[in-house]
Coordinates of N, CA and C in Angstrom, one line a residue:
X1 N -3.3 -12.2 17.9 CA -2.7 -12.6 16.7 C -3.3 -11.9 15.5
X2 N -2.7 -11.1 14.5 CA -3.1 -10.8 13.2 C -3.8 -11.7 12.3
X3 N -2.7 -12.8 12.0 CA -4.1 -13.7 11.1 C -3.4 -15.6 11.2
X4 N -4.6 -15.8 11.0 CA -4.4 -17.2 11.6 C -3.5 -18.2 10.2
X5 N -3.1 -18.8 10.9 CA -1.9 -19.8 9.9 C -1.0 -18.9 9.3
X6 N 0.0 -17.8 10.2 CA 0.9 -16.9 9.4 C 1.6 -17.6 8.8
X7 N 2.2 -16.7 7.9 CA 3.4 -17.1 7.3 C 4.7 -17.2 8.5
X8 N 5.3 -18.7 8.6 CA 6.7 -18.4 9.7 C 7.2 -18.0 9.2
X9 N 7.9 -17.3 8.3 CA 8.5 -16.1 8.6 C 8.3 -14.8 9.0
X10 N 7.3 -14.3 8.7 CA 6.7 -13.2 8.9 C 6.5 -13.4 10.5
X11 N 5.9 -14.5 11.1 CA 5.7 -14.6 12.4 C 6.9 -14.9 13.1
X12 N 8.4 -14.8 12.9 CA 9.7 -15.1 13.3 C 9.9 -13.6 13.2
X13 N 9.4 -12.5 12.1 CA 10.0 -11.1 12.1 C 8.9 -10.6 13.5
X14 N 7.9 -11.1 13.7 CA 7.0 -10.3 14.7 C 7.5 -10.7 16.3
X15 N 8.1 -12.1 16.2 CA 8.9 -12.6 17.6 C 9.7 -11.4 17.7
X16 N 10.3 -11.1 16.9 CA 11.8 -10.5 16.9 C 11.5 -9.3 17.5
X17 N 10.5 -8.3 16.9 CA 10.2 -6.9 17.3 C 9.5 -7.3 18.6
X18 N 8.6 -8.0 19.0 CA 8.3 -8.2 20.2 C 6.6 -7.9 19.7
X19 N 6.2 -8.3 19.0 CA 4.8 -7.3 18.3 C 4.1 -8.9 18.5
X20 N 3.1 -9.2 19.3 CA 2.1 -10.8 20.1 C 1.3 -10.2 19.6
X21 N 0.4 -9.4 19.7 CA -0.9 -9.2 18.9 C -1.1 -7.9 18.4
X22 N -2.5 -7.8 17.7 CA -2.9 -6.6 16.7 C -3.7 -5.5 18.4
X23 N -3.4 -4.5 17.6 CA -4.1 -3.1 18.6 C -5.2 -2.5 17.7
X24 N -5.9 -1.7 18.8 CA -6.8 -1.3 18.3 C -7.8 -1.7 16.5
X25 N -7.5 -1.6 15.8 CA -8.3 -2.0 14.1 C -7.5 -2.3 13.8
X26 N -6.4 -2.9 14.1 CA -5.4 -3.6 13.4 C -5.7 -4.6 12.4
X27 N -6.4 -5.7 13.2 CA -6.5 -6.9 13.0 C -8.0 -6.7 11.4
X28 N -8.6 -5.9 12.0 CA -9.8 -5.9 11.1 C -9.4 -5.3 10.2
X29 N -8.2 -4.3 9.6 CA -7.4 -3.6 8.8 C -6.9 -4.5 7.9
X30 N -6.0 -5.5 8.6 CA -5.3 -6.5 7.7 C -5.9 -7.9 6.9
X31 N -7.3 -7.7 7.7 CA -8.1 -8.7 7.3 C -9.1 -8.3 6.3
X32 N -8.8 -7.3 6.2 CA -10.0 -6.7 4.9 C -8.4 -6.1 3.9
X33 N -7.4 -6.1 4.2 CA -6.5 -5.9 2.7 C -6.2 -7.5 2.3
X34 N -6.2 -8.6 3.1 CA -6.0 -10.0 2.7 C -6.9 -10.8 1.9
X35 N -8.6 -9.9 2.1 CA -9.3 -10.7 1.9 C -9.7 -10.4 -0.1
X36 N -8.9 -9.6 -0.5 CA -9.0 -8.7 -1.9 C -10.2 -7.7 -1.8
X37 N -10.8 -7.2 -0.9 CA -12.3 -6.6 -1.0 C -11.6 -5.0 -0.6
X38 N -12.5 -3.9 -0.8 CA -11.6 -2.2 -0.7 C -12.3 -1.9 0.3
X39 N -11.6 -0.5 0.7 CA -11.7 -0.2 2.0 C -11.1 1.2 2.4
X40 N -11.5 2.0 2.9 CA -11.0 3.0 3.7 C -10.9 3.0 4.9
X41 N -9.6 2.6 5.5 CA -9.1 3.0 6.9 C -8.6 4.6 7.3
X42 N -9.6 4.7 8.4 CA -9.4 6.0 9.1 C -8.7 5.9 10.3
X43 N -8.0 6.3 10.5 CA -7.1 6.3 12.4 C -6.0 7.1 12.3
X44 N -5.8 7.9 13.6 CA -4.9 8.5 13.9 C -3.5 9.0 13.8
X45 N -2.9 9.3 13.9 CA -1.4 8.7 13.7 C -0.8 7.6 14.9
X46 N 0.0 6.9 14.3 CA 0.5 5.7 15.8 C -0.6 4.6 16.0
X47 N -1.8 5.1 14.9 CA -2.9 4.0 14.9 C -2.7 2.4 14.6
X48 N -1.6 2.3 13.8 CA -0.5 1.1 13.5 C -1.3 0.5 11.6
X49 N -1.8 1.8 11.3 CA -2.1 1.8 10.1 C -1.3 0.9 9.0
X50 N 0.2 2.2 8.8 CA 1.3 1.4 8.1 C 1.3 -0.1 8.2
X51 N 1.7 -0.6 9.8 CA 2.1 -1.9 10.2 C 1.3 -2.7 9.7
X52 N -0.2 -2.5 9.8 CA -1.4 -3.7 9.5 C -1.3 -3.7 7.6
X53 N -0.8 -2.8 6.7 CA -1.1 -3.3 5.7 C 0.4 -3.9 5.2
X54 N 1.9 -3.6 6.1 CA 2.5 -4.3 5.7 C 2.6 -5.9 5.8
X55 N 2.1 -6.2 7.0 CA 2.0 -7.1 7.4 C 0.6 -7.9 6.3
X56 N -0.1 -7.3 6.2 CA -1.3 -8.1 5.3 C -0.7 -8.5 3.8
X57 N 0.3 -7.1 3.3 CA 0.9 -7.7 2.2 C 2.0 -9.1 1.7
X58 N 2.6 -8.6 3.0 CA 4.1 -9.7 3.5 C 3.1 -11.3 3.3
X59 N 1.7 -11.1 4.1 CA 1.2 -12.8 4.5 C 0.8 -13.0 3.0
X60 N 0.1 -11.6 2.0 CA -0.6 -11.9 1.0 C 0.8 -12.6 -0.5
X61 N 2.3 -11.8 -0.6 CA 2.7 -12.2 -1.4 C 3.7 -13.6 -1.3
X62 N 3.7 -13.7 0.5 CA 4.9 -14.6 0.3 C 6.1 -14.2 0.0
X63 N 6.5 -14.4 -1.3 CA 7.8 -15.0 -1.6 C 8.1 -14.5 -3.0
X64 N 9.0 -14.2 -3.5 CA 9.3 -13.4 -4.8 C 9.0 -14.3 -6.0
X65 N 8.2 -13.8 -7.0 CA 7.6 -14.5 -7.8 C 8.3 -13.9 -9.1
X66 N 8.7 -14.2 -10.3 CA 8.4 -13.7 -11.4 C 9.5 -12.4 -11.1
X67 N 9.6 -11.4 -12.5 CA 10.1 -10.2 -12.2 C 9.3 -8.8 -12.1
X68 N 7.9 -9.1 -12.2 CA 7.1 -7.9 -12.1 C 6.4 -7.9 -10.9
X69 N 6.1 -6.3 -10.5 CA 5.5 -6.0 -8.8 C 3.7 -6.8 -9.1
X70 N 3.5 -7.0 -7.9 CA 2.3 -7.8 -7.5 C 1.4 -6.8 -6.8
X71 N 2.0 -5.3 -6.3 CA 1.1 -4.7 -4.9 C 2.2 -3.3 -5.8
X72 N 1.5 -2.2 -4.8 CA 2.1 -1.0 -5.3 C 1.2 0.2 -3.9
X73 N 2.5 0.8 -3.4 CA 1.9 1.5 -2.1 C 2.6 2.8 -2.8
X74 N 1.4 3.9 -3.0 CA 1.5 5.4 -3.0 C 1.5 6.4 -1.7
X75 N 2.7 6.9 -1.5 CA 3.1 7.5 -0.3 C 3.4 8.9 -1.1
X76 N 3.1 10.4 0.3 CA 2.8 11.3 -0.2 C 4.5 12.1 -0.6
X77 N 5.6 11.3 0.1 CA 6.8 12.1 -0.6 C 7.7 11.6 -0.3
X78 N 9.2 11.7 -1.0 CA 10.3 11.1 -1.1 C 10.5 10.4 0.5
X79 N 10.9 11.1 1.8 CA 10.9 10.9 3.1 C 10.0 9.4 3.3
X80 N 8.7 9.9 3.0 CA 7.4 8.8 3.0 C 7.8 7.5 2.4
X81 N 8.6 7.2 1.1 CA 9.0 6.4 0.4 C 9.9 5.5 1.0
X82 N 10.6 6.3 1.3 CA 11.9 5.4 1.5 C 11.7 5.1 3.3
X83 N 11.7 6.0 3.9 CA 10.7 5.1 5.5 C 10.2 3.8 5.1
X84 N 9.0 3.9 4.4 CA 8.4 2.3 4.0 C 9.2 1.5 3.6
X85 N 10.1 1.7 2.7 CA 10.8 0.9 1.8 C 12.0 0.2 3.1
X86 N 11.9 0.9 4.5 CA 13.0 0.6 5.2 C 11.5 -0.6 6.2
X87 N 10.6 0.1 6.3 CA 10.2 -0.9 7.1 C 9.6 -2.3 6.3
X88 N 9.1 -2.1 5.2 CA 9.0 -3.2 4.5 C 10.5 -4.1 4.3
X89 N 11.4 -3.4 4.1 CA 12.7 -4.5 4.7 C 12.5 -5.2 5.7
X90 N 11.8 -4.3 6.9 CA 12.7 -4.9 8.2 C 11.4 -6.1 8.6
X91 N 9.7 -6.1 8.1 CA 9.3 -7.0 8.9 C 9.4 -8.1 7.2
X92 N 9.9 -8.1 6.3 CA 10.1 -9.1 5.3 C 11.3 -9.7 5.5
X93 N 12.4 -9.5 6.6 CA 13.6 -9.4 6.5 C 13.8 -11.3 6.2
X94 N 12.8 -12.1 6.7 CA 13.2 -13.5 6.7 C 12.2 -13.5 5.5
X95 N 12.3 -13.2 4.6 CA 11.8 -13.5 3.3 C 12.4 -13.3 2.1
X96 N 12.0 -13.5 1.0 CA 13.2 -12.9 -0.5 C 12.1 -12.0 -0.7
X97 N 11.1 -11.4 -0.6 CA 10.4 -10.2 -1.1 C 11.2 -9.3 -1.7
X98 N 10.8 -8.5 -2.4 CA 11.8 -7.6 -3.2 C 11.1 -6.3 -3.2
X99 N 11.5 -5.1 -2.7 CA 10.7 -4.0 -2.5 C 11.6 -2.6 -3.4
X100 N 11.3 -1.9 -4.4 CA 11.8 -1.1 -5.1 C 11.2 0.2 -5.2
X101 N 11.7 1.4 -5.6 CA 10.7 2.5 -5.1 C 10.8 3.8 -6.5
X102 N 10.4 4.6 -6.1 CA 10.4 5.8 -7.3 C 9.6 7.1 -6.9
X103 N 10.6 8.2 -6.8 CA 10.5 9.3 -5.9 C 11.1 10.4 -7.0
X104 N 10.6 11.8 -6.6 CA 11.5 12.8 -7.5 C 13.0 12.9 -6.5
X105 N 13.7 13.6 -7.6 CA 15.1 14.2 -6.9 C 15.4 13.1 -7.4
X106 N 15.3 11.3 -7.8 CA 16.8 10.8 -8.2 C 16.4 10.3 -9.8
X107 N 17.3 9.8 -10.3 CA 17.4 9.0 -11.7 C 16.3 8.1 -11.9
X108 N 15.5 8.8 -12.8 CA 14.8 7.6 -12.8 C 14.8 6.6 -14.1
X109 N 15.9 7.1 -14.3 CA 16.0 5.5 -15.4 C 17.1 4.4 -14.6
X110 N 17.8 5.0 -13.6 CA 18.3 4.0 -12.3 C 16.7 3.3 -11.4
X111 N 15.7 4.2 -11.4 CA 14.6 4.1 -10.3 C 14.1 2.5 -11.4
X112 N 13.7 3.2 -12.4 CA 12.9 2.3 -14.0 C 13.5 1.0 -14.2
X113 N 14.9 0.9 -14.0 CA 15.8 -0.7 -14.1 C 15.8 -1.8 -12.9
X114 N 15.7 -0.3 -11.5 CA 15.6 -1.4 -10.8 C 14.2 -2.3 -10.5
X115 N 13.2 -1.6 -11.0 CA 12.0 -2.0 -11.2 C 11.6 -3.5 -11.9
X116 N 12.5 -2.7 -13.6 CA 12.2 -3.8 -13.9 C 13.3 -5.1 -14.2
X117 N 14.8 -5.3 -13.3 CA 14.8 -6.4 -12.8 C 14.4 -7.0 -11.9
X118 N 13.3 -7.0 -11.3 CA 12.6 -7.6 -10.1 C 12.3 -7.0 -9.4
X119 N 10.9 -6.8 -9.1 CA 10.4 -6.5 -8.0 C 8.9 -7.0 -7.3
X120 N 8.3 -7.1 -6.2 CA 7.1 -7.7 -6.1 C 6.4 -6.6 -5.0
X121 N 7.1 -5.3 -4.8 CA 5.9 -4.3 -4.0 C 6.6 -3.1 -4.8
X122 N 6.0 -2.1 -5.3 CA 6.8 -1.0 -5.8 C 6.4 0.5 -4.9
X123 N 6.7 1.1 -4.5 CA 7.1 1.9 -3.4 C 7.2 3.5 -4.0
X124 N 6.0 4.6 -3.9 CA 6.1 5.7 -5.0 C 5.3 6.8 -4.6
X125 N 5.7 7.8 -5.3 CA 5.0 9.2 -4.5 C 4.5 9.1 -5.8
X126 N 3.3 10.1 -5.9 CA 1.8 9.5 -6.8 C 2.5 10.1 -8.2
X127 N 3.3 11.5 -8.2 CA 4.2 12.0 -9.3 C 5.3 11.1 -10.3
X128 N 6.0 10.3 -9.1 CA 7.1 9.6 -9.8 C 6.8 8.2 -10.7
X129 N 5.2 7.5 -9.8 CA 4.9 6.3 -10.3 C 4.1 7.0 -11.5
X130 N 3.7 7.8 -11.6 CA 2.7 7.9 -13.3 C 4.0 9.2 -13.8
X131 N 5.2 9.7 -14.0 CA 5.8 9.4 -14.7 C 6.6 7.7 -15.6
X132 N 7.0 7.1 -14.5 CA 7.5 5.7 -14.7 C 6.4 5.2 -15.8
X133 N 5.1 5.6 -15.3 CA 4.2 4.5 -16.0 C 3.6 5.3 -17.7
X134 N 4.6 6.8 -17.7 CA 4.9 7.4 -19.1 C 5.8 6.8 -20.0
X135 N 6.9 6.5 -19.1 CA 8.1 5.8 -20.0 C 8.1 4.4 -20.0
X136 N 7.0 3.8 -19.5 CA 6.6 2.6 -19.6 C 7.8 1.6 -18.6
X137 N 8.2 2.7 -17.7 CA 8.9 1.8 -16.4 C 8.5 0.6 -15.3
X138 N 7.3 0.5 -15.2 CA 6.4 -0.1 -14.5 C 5.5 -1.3 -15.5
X139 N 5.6 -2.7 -15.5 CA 4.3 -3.6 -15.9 C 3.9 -3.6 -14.8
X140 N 2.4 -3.2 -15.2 CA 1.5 -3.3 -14.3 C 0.5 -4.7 -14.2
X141 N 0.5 -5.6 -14.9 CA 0.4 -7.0 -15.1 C -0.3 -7.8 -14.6
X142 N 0.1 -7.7 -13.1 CA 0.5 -8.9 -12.0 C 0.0 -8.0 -10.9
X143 N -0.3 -6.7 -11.3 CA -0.4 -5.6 -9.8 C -2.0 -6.2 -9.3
X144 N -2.3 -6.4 -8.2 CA -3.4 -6.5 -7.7 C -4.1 -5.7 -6.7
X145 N -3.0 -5.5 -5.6 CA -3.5 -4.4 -4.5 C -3.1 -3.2 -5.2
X146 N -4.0 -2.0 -5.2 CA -3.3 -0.4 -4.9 C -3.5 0.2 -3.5
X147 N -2.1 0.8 -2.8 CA -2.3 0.9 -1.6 C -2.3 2.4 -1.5
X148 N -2.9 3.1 -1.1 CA -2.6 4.7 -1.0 C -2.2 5.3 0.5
X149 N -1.6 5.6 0.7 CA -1.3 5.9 2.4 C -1.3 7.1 2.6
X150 N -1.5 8.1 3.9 CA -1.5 9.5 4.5 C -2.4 10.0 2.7
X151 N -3.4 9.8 2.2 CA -4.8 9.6 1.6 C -5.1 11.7 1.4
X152 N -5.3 11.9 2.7 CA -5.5 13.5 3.2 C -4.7 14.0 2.8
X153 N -3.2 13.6 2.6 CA -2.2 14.7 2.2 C -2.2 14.4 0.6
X154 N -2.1 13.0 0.1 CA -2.0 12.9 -1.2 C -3.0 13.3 -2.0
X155 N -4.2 13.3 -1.7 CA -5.6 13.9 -2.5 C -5.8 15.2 -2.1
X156 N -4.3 15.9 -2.7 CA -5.1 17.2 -2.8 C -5.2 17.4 -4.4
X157 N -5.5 18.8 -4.2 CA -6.1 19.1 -6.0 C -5.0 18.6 -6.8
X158 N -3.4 19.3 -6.7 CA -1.9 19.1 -7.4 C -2.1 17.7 -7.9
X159 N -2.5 16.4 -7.2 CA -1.8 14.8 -7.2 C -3.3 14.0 -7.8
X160 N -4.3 15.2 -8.0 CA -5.7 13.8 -8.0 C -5.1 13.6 -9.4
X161 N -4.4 14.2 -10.7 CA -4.4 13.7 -12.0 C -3.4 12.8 -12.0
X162 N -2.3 12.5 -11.2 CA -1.3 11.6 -11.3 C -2.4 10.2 -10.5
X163 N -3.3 10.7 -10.1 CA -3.8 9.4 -8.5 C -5.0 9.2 -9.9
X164 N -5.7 9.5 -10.8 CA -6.5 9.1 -12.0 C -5.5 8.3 -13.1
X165 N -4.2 8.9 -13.6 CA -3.0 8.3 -13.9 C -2.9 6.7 -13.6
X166 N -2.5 6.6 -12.3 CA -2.3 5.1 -11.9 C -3.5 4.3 -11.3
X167 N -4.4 4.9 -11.2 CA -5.7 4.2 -10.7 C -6.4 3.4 -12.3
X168 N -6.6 4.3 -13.4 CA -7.2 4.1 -14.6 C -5.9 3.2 -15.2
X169 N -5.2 3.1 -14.7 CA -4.1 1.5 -15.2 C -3.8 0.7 -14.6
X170 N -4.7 0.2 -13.2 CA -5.1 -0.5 -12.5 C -6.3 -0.9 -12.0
X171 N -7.2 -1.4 -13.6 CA -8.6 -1.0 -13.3 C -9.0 -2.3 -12.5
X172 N -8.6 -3.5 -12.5 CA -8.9 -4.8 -11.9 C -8.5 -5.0 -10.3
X173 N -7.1 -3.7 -9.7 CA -6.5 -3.6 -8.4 C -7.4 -3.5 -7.8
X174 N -7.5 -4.4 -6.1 CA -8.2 -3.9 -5.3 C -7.2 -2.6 -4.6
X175 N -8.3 -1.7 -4.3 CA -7.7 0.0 -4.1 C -8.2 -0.1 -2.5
X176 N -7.2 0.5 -2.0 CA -7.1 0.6 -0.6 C -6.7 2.0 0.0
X177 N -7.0 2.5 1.2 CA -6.7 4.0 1.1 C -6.9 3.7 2.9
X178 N -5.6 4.4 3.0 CA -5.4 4.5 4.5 C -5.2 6.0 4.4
X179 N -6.3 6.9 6.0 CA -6.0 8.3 6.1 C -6.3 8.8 7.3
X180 N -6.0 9.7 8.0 CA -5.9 10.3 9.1 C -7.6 10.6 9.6
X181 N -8.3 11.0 8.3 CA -9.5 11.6 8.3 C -10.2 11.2 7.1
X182 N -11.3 11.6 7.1 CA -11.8 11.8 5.9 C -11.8 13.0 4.8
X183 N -11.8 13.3 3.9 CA -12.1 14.4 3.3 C -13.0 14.3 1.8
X184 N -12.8 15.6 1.3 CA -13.6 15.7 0.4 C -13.1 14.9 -1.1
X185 N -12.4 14.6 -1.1 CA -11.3 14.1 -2.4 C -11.3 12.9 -2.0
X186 N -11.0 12.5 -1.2 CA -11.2 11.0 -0.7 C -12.5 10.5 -0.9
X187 N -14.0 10.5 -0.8 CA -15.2 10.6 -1.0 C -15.4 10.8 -2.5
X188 N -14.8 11.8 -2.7 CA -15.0 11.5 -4.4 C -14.3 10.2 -5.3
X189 N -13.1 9.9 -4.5 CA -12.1 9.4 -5.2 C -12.9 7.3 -5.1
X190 N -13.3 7.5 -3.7 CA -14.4 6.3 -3.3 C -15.0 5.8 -4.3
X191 N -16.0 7.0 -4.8 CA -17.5 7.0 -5.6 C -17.2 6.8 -7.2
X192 N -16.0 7.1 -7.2 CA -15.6 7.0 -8.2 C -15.0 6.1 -8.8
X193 N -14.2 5.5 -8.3 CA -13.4 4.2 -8.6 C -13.5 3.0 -7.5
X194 N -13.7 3.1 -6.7 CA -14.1 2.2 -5.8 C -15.0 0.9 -5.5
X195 N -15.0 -0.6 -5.1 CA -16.3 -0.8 -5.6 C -17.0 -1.6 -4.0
X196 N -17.8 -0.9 -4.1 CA -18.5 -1.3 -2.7 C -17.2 -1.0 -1.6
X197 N -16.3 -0.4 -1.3 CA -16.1 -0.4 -0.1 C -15.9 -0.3 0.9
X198 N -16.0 -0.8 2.4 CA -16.0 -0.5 3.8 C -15.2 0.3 4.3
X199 N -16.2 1.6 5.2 CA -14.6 2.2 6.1 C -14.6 1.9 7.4
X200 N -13.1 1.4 7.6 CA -13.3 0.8 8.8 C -12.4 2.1 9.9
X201 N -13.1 3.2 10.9 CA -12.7 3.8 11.3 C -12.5 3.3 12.7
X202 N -11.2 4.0 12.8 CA -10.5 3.6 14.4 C -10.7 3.7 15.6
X203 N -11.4 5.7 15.6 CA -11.9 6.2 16.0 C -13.0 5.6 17.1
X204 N -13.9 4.8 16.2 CA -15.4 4.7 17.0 C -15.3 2.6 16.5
X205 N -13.8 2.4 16.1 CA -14.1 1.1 15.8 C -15.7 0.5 15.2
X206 N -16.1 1.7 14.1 CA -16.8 0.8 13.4 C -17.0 0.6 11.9
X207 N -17.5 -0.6 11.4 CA -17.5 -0.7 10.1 C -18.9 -0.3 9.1
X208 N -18.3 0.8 8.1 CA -19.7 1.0 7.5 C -19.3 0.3 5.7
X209 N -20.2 -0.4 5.4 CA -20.4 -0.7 4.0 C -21.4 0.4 3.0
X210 N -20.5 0.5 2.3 CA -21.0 1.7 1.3 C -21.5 1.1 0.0
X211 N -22.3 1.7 0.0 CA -22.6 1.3 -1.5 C -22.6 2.3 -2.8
X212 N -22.0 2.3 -3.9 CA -21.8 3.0 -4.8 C -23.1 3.8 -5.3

């Protein structure tokens, strides 16, 4: 089991796909994005990275609140976006969660509306969410988690000033960073904005606490 006293519905979408328990760092993944505390997850690909933070988000927001996003996951490109945006449908599907996104290549004052009539996870390549948050498309309000995903590809030199952008307007978000590896930008980006947090790597399943 991922976490104890699920949400039924969330545990009616995991009957459905057939998914009984967490693999490998799953469980200790989802339990350190539920618990509000930060964190760097390292693992592989197929490591079930994605899965464990949608699932920690799904148990953390419930149910559509209000019309501003609560969570906000930075994915490295349009493809990246909208994938998520399909699997965050599919394990919320027995929920009203509301998931909206913002990517280059389309309209972003269609991207900026849909945003802001409702939404409660916002869905964005690190370029499109800190334009949005130039034209003031995005309240950031109510945001609590920042989620960064494939971490290695997004921190390279091009995206660290858009990833200082939305990080420096989410100074209260617990920051989360899922990555294949470690790198050098990732370690800076830690020491930097980060506060106290654990990486829990897949690899050698172990947890190290960092201190600033």
């Amino acid at each position: 089991m991922f976490i104890k006293k699920i949400l039924p519905e969330l545990q009616e979408t995991l009957e459905d796909l057939g998914i009984s328990k967490a693999q490998g760092s799953q469980k200790k993944w989802v339990s350190r994005v539920k618990s509000g505390l930060e964190m760097v997850a390292i693992g592989p690909e197929n490591s079930g990275k994605t899965t464990a933070y949608i699932i920690a988000l799904i148990q953390q927001l419930k149910y559509a609140v209000a019309d501003v996003p609560r969570a906000m996951v930075v994915c490295k490109d349009k493809d990246a976006v909208l994938e998520l945006q399909e699997r965050f449908e599919e394990f919320g599907k027995h929920t009203d969660l509301r998931y909206h996104v913002g990517f280059e290549g389309a309209d972003i004052e269609k991207q900026k509306n849909k945003i802001y009539f409702g939404t409660d996870i916002v869905i964005g390549s690190p370029k499109r969410i800190s334009k949005l948050l130039s034209i003031e498309g995005i309240n950031l309000s109510d945001v609590k988690t920042l989620i960064i995903d494939d971490a290695e590809v997004i921190m390279k030199n091009d995206n660290m000033s858009y990833l200082h952008r939305i990080t420096t307007s989410l100074p209260k978000a617990q920051k989360i960073i899922f990555s294949r590896e470690e790198s050098v930008n990732i370690s800076r980006y830690r020491g930097k904005y980060m506060l106290t947090p654990t990486t829990i790597a897949e690899e050698h399943s172990i947890e190290i606490s960092e201190e600033e």
